Amino acid sequence: MRARGLRLGWIALLMPLLAGCGSGAPQAPTPPPALAVASSLFPTFPKIAASSSRTIALSGSHSRDQLLVTQGVSGATVQVLSGGRTLLRRTGVHALAVAFFGARHLPVLLFEAAGGSVWGYPLSAATYDPSLHAFEPVAFVHPVGGLLVTSELQGFAQLTPQGVTLVSPTGPGAAKAPTGESTTRWVYRAHLGGVGEWLRAH
């Protein structure tokens, strides 16, 4: 009886393995496609020259958030206010752009930091994550000897329907001025969560 029970136990353990024999290897999930920018605000990143306030849906499709821009001596302060609560506050901002993706994704804010030079401005991005009830940074991802992820790029940015075009001046290591430039293009890819990523286009 004991031997028979052991044999039945081994068969029960082997059944899932045997069932998998002959079937193909599990396929990696297809990455979601890049999203087109349906519309935008300040796509050319003009320097913030005056204080302003706008009501825009940034934290939900039906939200009425206040995008408040206050000009300062060392760059502007950008805030997103909702129902008396501050959802985001960014200081030292030179220029701002907002990418809207329609119903497919919440808007993404892009910031150029103050203190730029002939080499461009530091560029970063953020979007609202409903699961965290907060704005979260959006990474820039590109392959350089593997997978390089950064929270900031340097250059002169422009927002297009395809995504972000960044012109980065180039030059030798100790150069005081650029001797050339390179252009990279970045598309936005959504994830299952609230925050996607800017992916360098090939």
mmCIF file with all atom_site columns, C-alpha atoms in Angstrom:
data_model
loop_
_atom_site.group_PDB
_atom_site.id
_atom_site.type_symbol
_atom_site.label_atom_id
_atom_site.label_alt_id
_atom_site.label_comp_id
_atom_site.label_asym_id
_atom_site.label_entity_id
_atom_site.label_seq_id
_atom_site.pdbx_PDB_ins_code
_atom_site.Cartn_x
_atom_site.Cartn_y
_atom_site.Cartn_z
_atom_site.occupancy
_atom_site.B_iso_or_equiv
_atom_site.pdbx_formal_charge
_atom_site.auth_seq_id
_atom_site.auth_comp_id
_atom_site.auth_asym_id
_atom_site.auth_atom_id
_atom_site.pdbx_PDB_model_num
ATOM 1   C CA . MET A 1 1   ? 0.000   0.000  0.000   1.00 0.00 ? 1   MET A CA 1
ATOM 2   C CA . ARG A 1 2   ? 2.808   2.379  0.963   1.00 0.00 ? 2   ARG A CA 1
ATOM 3   C CA . ALA A 1 3   ? 4.712   1.767  -2.313  1.00 0.00 ? 3   ALA A CA 1
ATOM 4   C CA . ARG A 1 4   ? 1.542   2.306  -4.341  1.00 0.00 ? 4   ARG A CA 1
ATOM 5   C CA . GLY A 1 5   ? 0.892   5.584  -2.486  1.00 0.00 ? 5   GLY A CA 1
ATOM 6   C CA . LEU A 1 6   ? 4.428   6.784  -3.223  1.00 0.00 ? 6   LEU A CA 1
ATOM 7   C CA . ARG A 1 7   ? 4.029   5.983  -6.928  1.00 0.00 ? 7   ARG A CA 1
ATOM 8   C CA . LEU A 1 8   ? 0.773   7.918  -7.090  1.00 0.00 ? 8   LEU A CA 1
ATOM 9   C CA . GLY A 1 9   ? 2.447   10.830 -5.319  1.00 0.00 ? 9   GLY A CA 1
ATOM 10  C CA . TRP A 1 10  ? 5.282   10.960 -7.880  1.00 0.00 ? 10  TRP A CA 1
ATOM 11  C CA . ILE A 1 11  ? 2.780   10.849 -10.737 1.00 0.00 ? 11  ILE A CA 1
ATOM 12  C CA . ALA A 1 12  ? 0.858   13.754 -9.222  1.00 0.00 ? 12  ALA A CA 1
ATOM 13  C CA . LEU A 1 13  ? 4.075   15.790 -8.963  1.00 0.00 ? 13  LEU A CA 1
ATOM 14  C CA . LEU A 1 14  ? 5.131   15.000 -12.530 1.00 0.00 ? 14  LEU A CA 1
ATOM 15  C CA . MET A 1 15  ? 1.743   15.749 -14.151 1.00 0.00 ? 15  MET A CA 1
ATOM 16  C CA . PRO A 1 16  ? 2.291   19.546 -14.468 1.00 0.00 ? 16  PRO A CA 1
ATOM 17  C CA . LEU A 1 17  ? 5.761   18.951 -15.962 1.00 0.00 ? 17  LEU A CA 1
ATOM 18  C CA . LEU A 1 18  ? 4.475   16.342 -18.400 1.00 0.00 ? 18  LEU A CA 1
ATOM 19  C CA . ALA A 1 19  ? 1.611   18.609 -19.408 1.00 0.00 ? 19  ALA A CA 1
ATOM 20  C CA . GLY A 1 20  ? 4.145   21.300 -20.366 1.00 0.00 ? 20  GLY A CA 1
ATOM 21  C CA . CYS A 1 21  ? 6.208   18.987 -22.588 1.00 0.00 ? 21  CYS A CA 1
ATOM 22  C CA . GLY A 1 22  ? 5.760   19.655 -26.272 1.00 0.00 ? 22  GLY A CA 1
ATOM 23  C CA . SER A 1 23  ? 4.294   23.092 -25.790 1.00 0.00 ? 23  SER A CA 1
ATOM 24  C CA . GLY A 1 24  ? 6.205   26.163 -26.953 1.00 0.00 ? 24  GLY A CA 1
ATOM 25  C CA . ALA A 1 25  ? 8.245   28.324 -24.616 1.00 0.00 ? 25  ALA A CA 1
ATOM 26  C CA . PRO A 1 26  ? 6.256   31.097 -22.926 1.00 0.00 ? 26  PRO A CA 1
ATOM 27  C CA . GLN A 1 27  ? 6.226   34.214 -25.033 1.00 0.00 ? 27  GLN A CA 1
ATOM 28  C CA . ALA A 1 28  ? 7.424   37.513 -23.588 1.00 0.00 ? 28  ALA A CA 1
ATOM 29  C CA . PRO A 1 29  ? 4.608   40.059 -23.413 1.00 0.00 ? 29  PRO A CA 1
ATOM 30  C CA . THR A 1 30  ? 4.605   42.534 -26.273 1.00 0.00 ? 30  THR A CA 1
ATOM 31  C CA . PRO A 1 31  ? 5.544   46.005 -25.006 1.00 0.00 ? 31  PRO A CA 1
ATOM 32  C CA . PRO A 1 32  ? 2.721   48.512 -25.333 1.00 0.00 ? 32  PRO A CA 1
ATOM 33  C CA . PRO A 1 33  ? 2.956   50.815 -28.345 1.00 0.00 ? 33  PRO A CA 1
ATOM 34  C CA . ALA A 1 34  ? 4.195   54.375 -28.094 1.00 0.00 ? 34  ALA A CA 1
ATOM 35  C CA . LEU A 1 35  ? 1.502   56.995 -27.591 1.00 0.00 ? 35  LEU A CA 1
ATOM 36  C CA . ALA A 1 36  ? 1.111   59.951 -29.908 1.00 0.00 ? 36  ALA A CA 1
ATOM 37  C CA . VAL A 1 37  ? 0.780   63.409 -28.349 1.00 0.00 ? 37  VAL A CA 1
ATOM 38  C CA . ALA A 1 38  ? -2.810  64.437 -29.076 1.00 0.00 ? 38  ALA A CA 1
ATOM 39  C CA . SER A 1 39  ? -2.256  68.069 -28.069 1.00 0.00 ? 39  SER A CA 1
ATOM 40  C CA . SER A 1 40  ? 0.224   70.105 -26.075 1.00 0.00 ? 40  SER A CA 1
ATOM 41  C CA . LEU A 1 41  ? 0.752   73.238 -24.053 1.00 0.00 ? 41  LEU A CA 1
ATOM 42  C CA . PHE A 1 42  ? 3.919   75.324 -24.597 1.00 0.00 ? 42  PHE A CA 1
ATOM 43  C CA . PRO A 1 43  ? 5.422   72.761 -27.033 1.00 0.00 ? 43  PRO A CA 1
ATOM 44  C CA . THR A 1 44  ? 8.369   75.013 -27.922 1.00 0.00 ? 44  THR A CA 1
ATOM 45  C CA . PHE A 1 45  ? 9.393   75.479 -24.262 1.00 0.00 ? 45  PHE A CA 1
ATOM 46  C CA . PRO A 1 46  ? 9.325   79.293 -24.256 1.00 0.00 ? 46  PRO A CA 1
ATOM 47  C CA . LYS A 1 47  ? 11.061  80.867 -21.270 1.00 0.00 ? 47  LYS A CA 1
ATOM 48  C CA . ILE A 1 48  ? 8.607   81.606 -18.460 1.00 0.00 ? 48  ILE A CA 1
ATOM 49  C CA . ALA A 1 49  ? 8.365   85.379 -18.557 1.00 0.00 ? 49  ALA A CA 1
ATOM 50  C CA . ALA A 1 50  ? 5.206   86.001 -16.499 1.00 0.00 ? 50  ALA A CA 1
ATOM 51  C CA . SER A 1 51  ? 3.111   84.423 -13.767 1.00 0.00 ? 51  SER A CA 1
ATOM 52  C CA . SER A 1 52  ? -0.026  82.607 -14.881 1.00 0.00 ? 52  SER A CA 1
ATOM 53  C CA . SER A 1 53  ? -2.768  80.237 -13.771 1.00 0.00 ? 53  SER A CA 1
ATOM 54  C CA . ARG A 1 54  ? -4.768  77.681 -15.779 1.00 0.00 ? 54  ARG A CA 1
ATOM 55  C CA . THR A 1 55  ? -7.387  75.072 -14.935 1.00 0.00 ? 55  THR A CA 1
ATOM 56  C CA . ILE A 1 56  ? -6.418  71.748 -16.545 1.00 0.00 ? 56  ILE A CA 1
ATOM 57  C CA . ALA A 1 57  ? -7.273  68.085 -15.952 1.00 0.00 ? 57  ALA A CA 1
ATOM 58  C CA . LEU A 1 58  ? -3.883  66.720 -14.876 1.00 0.00 ? 58  LEU A CA 1
ATOM 59  C CA . SER A 1 59  ? -4.755  64.211 -12.123 1.00 0.00 ? 59  SER A CA 1
ATOM 60  C CA . GLY A 1 60  ? -7.798  62.617 -13.791 1.00 0.00 ? 60  GLY A CA 1
ATOM 61  C CA . SER A 1 61  ? -9.937  62.939 -16.899 1.00 0.00 ? 61  SER A CA 1
ATOM 62  C CA . HIS A 1 62  ? -12.568 64.994 -15.050 1.00 0.00 ? 62  HIS A CA 1
ATOM 63  C CA . SER A 1 63  ? -10.324 66.766 -12.540 1.00 0.00 ? 63  SER A CA 1
ATOM 64  C CA . ARG A 1 64  ? -10.131 70.534 -12.317 1.00 0.00 ? 64  ARG A CA 1
ATOM 65  C CA . ASP A 1 65  ? -6.535  71.113 -11.300 1.00 0.00 ? 65  ASP A CA 1
ATOM 66  C CA . GLN A 1 66  ? -4.917  74.519 -11.124 1.00 0.00 ? 66  GLN A CA 1
ATOM 67  C CA . LEU A 1 67  ? -1.588  74.835 -12.906 1.00 0.00 ? 67  LEU A CA 1
ATOM 68  C CA . LEU A 1 68  ? -0.007  77.796 -11.164 1.00 0.00 ? 68  LEU A CA 1
ATOM 69  C CA . VAL A 1 69  ? 3.203   79.346 -12.513 1.00 0.00 ? 69  VAL A CA 1
ATOM 70  C CA . THR A 1 70  ? 4.878   82.049 -10.435 1.00 0.00 ? 70  THR A CA 1
ATOM 71  C CA . GLN A 1 71  ? 7.831   83.887 -11.910 1.00 0.00 ? 71  GLN A CA 1
ATOM 72  C CA . GLY A 1 72  ? 10.873  84.244 -9.661  1.00 0.00 ? 72  GLY A CA 1
ATOM 73  C CA . VAL A 1 73  ? 14.380  85.701 -9.722  1.00 0.00 ? 73  VAL A CA 1
ATOM 74  C CA . SER A 1 74  ? 16.130  82.321 -10.086 1.00 0.00 ? 74  SER A CA 1
ATOM 75  C CA . GLY A 1 75  ? 13.482  80.607 -12.203 1.00 0.00 ? 75  GLY A CA 1
ATOM 76  C CA . ALA A 1 76  ? 9.756   80.086 -11.875 1.00 0.00 ? 76  ALA A CA 1
ATOM 77  C CA . THR A 1 77  ? 7.839   77.942 -9.388  1.00 0.00 ? 77  THR A CA 1
ATOM 78  C CA . VAL A 1 78  ? 5.333   75.522 -10.936 1.00 0.00 ? 78  VAL A CA 1
ATOM 79  C CA . GLN A 1 79  ? 2.554   74.094 -8.777  1.00 0.00 ? 79  GLN A CA 1
ATOM 80  C CA . VAL A 1 80  ? -0.395  71.794 -9.403  1.00 0.00 ? 80  VAL A CA 1
ATOM 81  C CA . LEU A 1 81  ? -3.187  72.448 -6.892  1.00 0.00 ? 81  LEU A CA 1
ATOM 82  C CA . SER A 1 82  ? -6.352  70.377 -6.466  1.00 0.00 ? 82  SER A CA 1
ATOM 83  C CA . GLY A 1 83  ? -9.064  71.009 -3.887  1.00 0.00 ? 83  GLY A CA 1
ATOM 84  C CA . GLY A 1 84  ? -6.738  72.996 -1.663  1.00 0.00 ? 84  GLY A CA 1
ATOM 85  C CA . ARG A 1 85  ? -4.039  70.299 -1.838  1.00 0.00 ? 85  ARG A CA 1
ATOM 86  C CA . THR A 1 86  ? -0.649  70.731 -3.511  1.00 0.00 ? 86  THR A CA 1
ATOM 87  C CA . LEU A 1 87  ? -0.055  67.742 -5.799  1.00 0.00 ? 87  LEU A CA 1
ATOM 88  C CA . LEU A 1 88  ? 3.230   68.995 -7.234  1.00 0.00 ? 88  LEU A CA 1
ATOM 89  C CA . ARG A 1 89  ? 5.678   71.826 -6.579  1.00 0.00 ? 89  ARG A CA 1
ATOM 90  C CA . ARG A 1 90  ? 8.764   72.417 -8.710  1.00 0.00 ? 90  ARG A CA 1
ATOM 91  C CA . THR A 1 91  ? 11.108  75.391 -8.269  1.00 0.00 ? 91  THR A CA 1
ATOM 92  C CA . GLY A 1 92  ? 13.858  76.812 -10.481 1.00 0.00 ? 92  GLY A CA 1
ATOM 93  C CA . VAL A 1 93  ? 11.939  76.200 -13.714 1.00 0.00 ? 93  VAL A CA 1
ATOM 94  C CA . HIS A 1 94  ? 13.095  77.918 -16.906 1.00 0.00 ? 94  HIS A CA 1
ATOM 95  C CA . ALA A 1 95  ? 10.392  76.555 -19.242 1.00 0.00 ? 95  ALA A CA 1
ATOM 96  C CA . LEU A 1 96  ? 7.456   74.168 -19.133 1.00 0.00 ? 96  LEU A CA 1
ATOM 97  C CA . ALA A 1 97  ? 5.574   71.998 -21.624 1.00 0.00 ? 97  ALA A CA 1
ATOM 98  C CA . VAL A 1 98  ? 2.590   69.662 -21.154 1.00 0.00 ? 98  VAL A CA 1
ATOM 99  C CA . ALA A 1 99  ? 1.881   66.643 -23.372 1.00 0.00 ? 99  ALA A CA 1
ATOM 100 C CA . PHE A 1 100 ? -1.745  65.467 -23.591 1.00 0.00 ? 100 PHE A CA 1
ATOM 101 C CA . PHE A 1 101 ? -2.507  61.924 -24.806 1.00 0.00 ? 101 PHE A CA 1
ATOM 102 C CA . GLY A 1 102 ? -6.305  62.121 -24.801 1.00 0.00 ? 102 GLY A CA 1
ATOM 103 C CA . ALA A 1 103 ? -8.073  59.333 -22.909 1.00 0.00 ? 103 ALA A CA 1
ATOM 104 C CA . ARG A 1 104 ? -5.113  56.952 -23.309 1.00 0.00 ? 104 ARG A CA 1
ATOM 105 C CA . HIS A 1 105 ? -2.945  58.417 -20.541 1.00 0.00 ? 105 HIS A CA 1
ATOM 106 C CA . LEU A 1 106 ? -2.855  61.285 -18.094 1.00 0.00 ? 106 LEU A CA 1
ATOM 107 C CA . PRO A 1 107 ? -0.860  64.338 -19.233 1.00 0.00 ? 107 PRO A CA 1
ATOM 108 C CA . VAL A 1 108 ? 2.909   64.471 -18.761 1.00 0.00 ? 108 VAL A CA 1
ATOM 109 C CA . LEU A 1 109 ? 4.604   67.666 -17.601 1.00 0.00 ? 109 LEU A CA 1
ATOM 110 C CA . LEU A 1 110 ? 8.112   68.429 -18.887 1.00 0.00 ? 110 LEU A CA 1
ATOM 111 C CA . PHE A 1 111 ? 10.369  70.906 -17.130 1.00 0.00 ? 111 PHE A CA 1
ATOM 112 C CA . GLU A 1 112 ? 13.481  72.711 -18.294 1.00 0.00 ? 112 GLU A CA 1
ATOM 113 C CA . ALA A 1 113 ? 15.483  73.752 -15.238 1.00 0.00 ? 113 ALA A CA 1
ATOM 114 C CA . ALA A 1 114 ? 16.865  77.256 -14.879 1.00 0.00 ? 114 ALA A CA 1
ATOM 115 C CA . GLY A 1 115 ? 20.604  77.799 -15.129 1.00 0.00 ? 115 GLY A CA 1
ATOM 116 C CA . GLY A 1 116 ? 21.058  76.497 -18.651 1.00 0.00 ? 116 GLY A CA 1
ATOM 117 C CA . SER A 1 117 ? 23.934  77.392 -20.953 1.00 0.00 ? 117 SER A CA 1
ATOM 118 C CA . VAL A 1 118 ? 25.075  76.964 -24.550 1.00 0.00 ? 118 VAL A CA 1
ATOM 119 C CA . TRP A 1 119 ? 24.882  73.226 -23.779 1.00 0.00 ? 119 TRP A CA 1
ATOM 120 C CA . GLY A 1 120 ? 21.133  73.421 -23.212 1.00 0.00 ? 120 GLY A CA 1
ATOM 121 C CA . TYR A 1 121 ? 18.868  72.982 -20.206 1.00 0.00 ? 121 TYR A CA 1
ATOM 122 C CA . PRO A 1 122 ? 18.293  69.999 -17.905 1.00 0.00 ? 122 PRO A CA 1
ATOM 123 C CA . LEU A 1 123 ? 15.013  68.340 -18.951 1.00 0.00 ? 123 LEU A CA 1
ATOM 124 C CA . SER A 1 124 ? 12.858  66.227 -16.630 1.00 0.00 ? 124 SER A CA 1
ATOM 125 C CA . ALA A 1 125 ? 9.268   64.987 -16.621 1.00 0.00 ? 125 ALA A CA 1
ATOM 126 C CA . ALA A 1 126 ? 6.481   63.977 -14.241 1.00 0.00 ? 126 ALA A CA 1
ATOM 127 C CA . THR A 1 127 ? 2.958   62.557 -14.429 1.00 0.00 ? 127 THR A CA 1
ATOM 128 C CA . TYR A 1 128 ? 0.219   61.793 -11.915 1.00 0.00 ? 128 TYR A CA 1
ATOM 129 C CA . ASP A 1 129 ? -0.019  58.247 -10.574 1.00 0.00 ? 129 ASP A CA 1
ATOM 130 C CA . PRO A 1 130 ? -3.621  57.592 -9.427  1.00 0.00 ? 130 PRO A CA 1
ATOM 131 C CA . SER A 1 131 ? -2.557  54.590 -7.340  1.00 0.00 ? 131 SER A CA 1
ATOM 132 C CA . LEU A 1 132 ? -0.160  56.752 -5.292  1.00 0.00 ? 132 LEU A CA 1
ATOM 133 C CA . HIS A 1 133 ? -2.276  59.941 -5.451  1.00 0.00 ? 133 HIS A CA 1
ATOM 134 C CA . ALA A 1 134 ? 0.862   61.876 -6.319  1.00 0.00 ? 134 ALA A CA 1
ATOM 135 C CA . PHE A 1 135 ? 2.999   63.086 -9.213  1.00 0.00 ? 135 PHE A CA 1
ATOM 136 C CA . GLU A 1 136 ? 5.887   60.752 -9.970  1.00 0.00 ? 136 GLU A CA 1
ATOM 137 C CA . PRO A 1 137 ? 9.012   61.279 -12.126 1.00 0.00 ? 137 PRO A CA 1
ATOM 138 C CA . VAL A 1 138 ? 9.048   59.823 -15.636 1.00 0.00 ? 138 VAL A CA 1
ATOM 139 C CA . ALA A 1 139 ? 12.307  58.158 -16.664 1.00 0.00 ? 139 ALA A CA 1
ATOM 140 C CA . PHE A 1 140 ? 14.149  58.475 -19.975 1.00 0.00 ? 140 PHE A CA 1
ATOM 141 C CA . VAL A 1 141 ? 15.278  55.035 -21.148 1.00 0.00 ? 141 VAL A CA 1
ATOM 142 C CA . HIS A 1 142 ? 17.807  54.345 -23.908 1.00 0.00 ? 142 HIS A CA 1
ATOM 143 C CA . PRO A 1 143 ? 20.269  51.561 -24.729 1.00 0.00 ? 143 PRO A CA 1
ATOM 144 C CA . VAL A 1 144 ? 23.926  52.386 -24.189 1.00 0.00 ? 144 VAL A CA 1
ATOM 145 C CA . GLY A 1 145 ? 25.926  49.213 -23.613 1.00 0.00 ? 145 GLY A CA 1
ATOM 146 C CA . GLY A 1 146 ? 22.793  47.731 -22.093 1.00 0.00 ? 146 GLY A CA 1
ATOM 147 C CA . LEU A 1 147 ? 19.874  49.681 -20.699 1.00 0.00 ? 147 LEU A CA 1
ATOM 148 C CA . LEU A 1 148 ? 20.500  53.203 -19.406 1.00 0.00 ? 148 LEU A CA 1
ATOM 149 C CA . VAL A 1 149 ? 17.785  54.874 -17.367 1.00 0.00 ? 149 VAL A CA 1
ATOM 150 C CA . THR A 1 150 ? 18.055  58.521 -16.370 1.00 0.00 ? 150 THR A CA 1
ATOM 151 C CA . SER A 1 151 ? 15.703  61.036 -14.791 1.00 0.00 ? 151 SER A CA 1
ATOM 152 C CA . GLU A 1 152 ? 17.146  63.977 -16.716 1.00 0.00 ? 152 GLU A CA 1
ATOM 153 C CA . LEU A 1 153 ? 18.427  64.912 -20.175 1.00 0.00 ? 153 LEU A CA 1
ATOM 154 C CA . GLN A 1 154 ? 20.449  67.942 -21.305 1.00 0.00 ? 154 GLN A CA 1
ATOM 155 C CA . GLY A 1 155 ? 19.796  69.984 -24.416 1.00 0.00 ? 155 GLY A CA 1
ATOM 156 C CA . PHE A 1 156 ? 17.153  72.053 -26.189 1.00 0.00 ? 156 PHE A CA 1
ATOM 157 C CA . ALA A 1 157 ? 13.759  70.319 -26.285 1.00 0.00 ? 157 ALA A CA 1
ATOM 158 C CA . GLN A 1 158 ? 10.689  70.581 -28.472 1.00 0.00 ? 158 GLN A CA 1
ATOM 159 C CA . LEU A 1 159 ? 7.401   68.706 -28.115 1.00 0.00 ? 159 LEU A CA 1
ATOM 160 C CA . THR A 1 160 ? 5.903   67.208 -31.296 1.00 0.00 ? 160 THR A CA 1
ATOM 161 C CA . PRO A 1 161 ? 3.009   64.802 -31.994 1.00 0.00 ? 161 PRO A CA 1
ATOM 162 C CA . GLN A 1 162 ? 5.600   61.990 -32.035 1.00 0.00 ? 162 GLN A CA 1
ATOM 163 C CA . GLY A 1 163 ? 7.079   62.927 -28.649 1.00 0.00 ? 163 GLY A CA 1
ATOM 164 C CA . VAL A 1 164 ? 10.139  64.916 -27.567 1.00 0.00 ? 164 VAL A CA 1
ATOM 165 C CA . THR A 1 165 ? 12.892  66.011 -29.940 1.00 0.00 ? 165 THR A CA 1
ATOM 166 C CA . LEU A 1 166 ? 16.074  66.957 -28.109 1.00 0.00 ? 166 LEU A CA 1
ATOM 167 C CA . VAL A 1 167 ? 19.005  68.785 -29.727 1.00 0.00 ? 167 VAL A CA 1
ATOM 168 C CA . SER A 1 168 ? 22.128  68.315 -27.598 1.00 0.00 ? 168 SER A CA 1
ATOM 169 C CA . PRO A 1 169 ? 25.229  70.434 -28.384 1.00 0.00 ? 169 PRO A CA 1
ATOM 170 C CA . THR A 1 170 ? 28.421  68.383 -28.449 1.00 0.00 ? 170 THR A CA 1
ATOM 171 C CA . GLY A 1 171 ? 32.141  69.057 -28.208 1.00 0.00 ? 171 GLY A CA 1
ATOM 172 C CA . PRO A 1 172 ? 35.408  67.722 -26.787 1.00 0.00 ? 172 PRO A CA 1
ATOM 173 C CA . GLY A 1 173 ? 35.697  67.162 -23.037 1.00 0.00 ? 173 GLY A CA 1
ATOM 174 C CA . ALA A 1 174 ? 37.061  70.532 -21.894 1.00 0.00 ? 174 ALA A CA 1
ATOM 175 C CA . ALA A 1 175 ? 35.464  72.628 -24.656 1.00 0.00 ? 175 ALA A CA 1
ATOM 176 C CA . LYS A 1 176 ? 33.978  75.953 -23.564 1.00 0.00 ? 176 LYS A CA 1
ATOM 177 C CA . ALA A 1 177 ? 31.625  76.008 -26.529 1.00 0.00 ? 177 ALA A CA 1
ATOM 178 C CA . PRO A 1 178 ? 29.915  73.313 -28.628 1.00 0.00 ? 178 PRO A CA 1
ATOM 179 C CA . THR A 1 179 ? 31.490  72.232 -31.893 1.00 0.00 ? 179 THR A CA 1
ATOM 180 C CA . GLY A 1 180 ? 28.547  70.139 -33.087 1.00 0.00 ? 180 GLY A CA 1
ATOM 181 C CA . GLU A 1 181 ? 25.180  68.768 -32.065 1.00 0.00 ? 181 GLU A CA 1
ATOM 182 C CA . SER A 1 182 ? 23.226  65.528 -31.925 1.00 0.00 ? 182 SER A CA 1
ATOM 183 C CA . THR A 1 183 ? 19.480  65.044 -32.154 1.00 0.00 ? 183 THR A CA 1
ATOM 184 C CA . THR A 1 184 ? 17.581  62.348 -30.299 1.00 0.00 ? 184 THR A CA 1
ATOM 185 C CA . ARG A 1 185 ? 13.866  61.570 -30.406 1.00 0.00 ? 185 ARG A CA 1
ATOM 186 C CA . TRP A 1 186 ? 11.854  60.198 -27.522 1.00 0.00 ? 186 TRP A CA 1
ATOM 187 C CA . VAL A 1 187 ? 8.431   58.539 -27.614 1.00 0.00 ? 187 VAL A CA 1
ATOM 188 C CA . TYR A 1 188 ? 6.134   57.950 -24.654 1.00 0.00 ? 188 TYR A CA 1
ATOM 189 C CA . ARG A 1 189 ? 5.256   54.378 -23.778 1.00 0.00 ? 189 ARG A CA 1
ATOM 190 C CA . ALA A 1 190 ? 2.560   53.714 -21.200 1.00 0.00 ? 190 ALA A CA 1
ATOM 191 C CA . HIS A 1 191 ? 2.786   50.959 -18.595 1.00 0.00 ? 191 HIS A CA 1
ATOM 192 C CA . LEU A 1 192 ? 0.043   49.062 -16.800 1.00 0.00 ? 192 LEU A CA 1
ATOM 193 C CA . GLY A 1 193 ? 0.528   51.418 -13.863 1.00 0.00 ? 193 GLY A CA 1
ATOM 194 C CA . GLY A 1 194 ? 0.065   55.163 -13.878 1.00 0.00 ? 194 GLY A CA 1
ATOM 195 C CA . VAL A 1 195 ? 3.610   56.105 -14.893 1.00 0.00 ? 195 VAL A CA 1
ATOM 196 C CA . GLY A 1 196 ? 5.144   55.221 -18.250 1.00 0.00 ? 196 GLY A CA 1
ATOM 197 C CA . GLU A 1 197 ? 8.539   56.126 -19.689 1.00 0.00 ? 197 GLU A CA 1
ATOM 198 C CA . TRP A 1 198 ? 10.175  58.168 -22.410 1.00 0.00 ? 198 TRP A CA 1
ATOM 199 C CA . LEU A 1 199 ? 11.839  55.669 -24.702 1.00 0.00 ? 199 LEU A CA 1
ATOM 200 C CA . ARG A 1 200 ? 14.539  56.679 -27.179 1.00 0.00 ? 200 ARG A CA 1
ATOM 201 C CA . ALA A 1 201 ? 13.244  56.085 -30.702 1.00 0.00 ? 201 ALA A CA 1
ATOM 202 C CA . HIS A 1 202 ? 15.484  54.146 -33.102 1.00 0.00 ? 202 HIS A CA 1
#
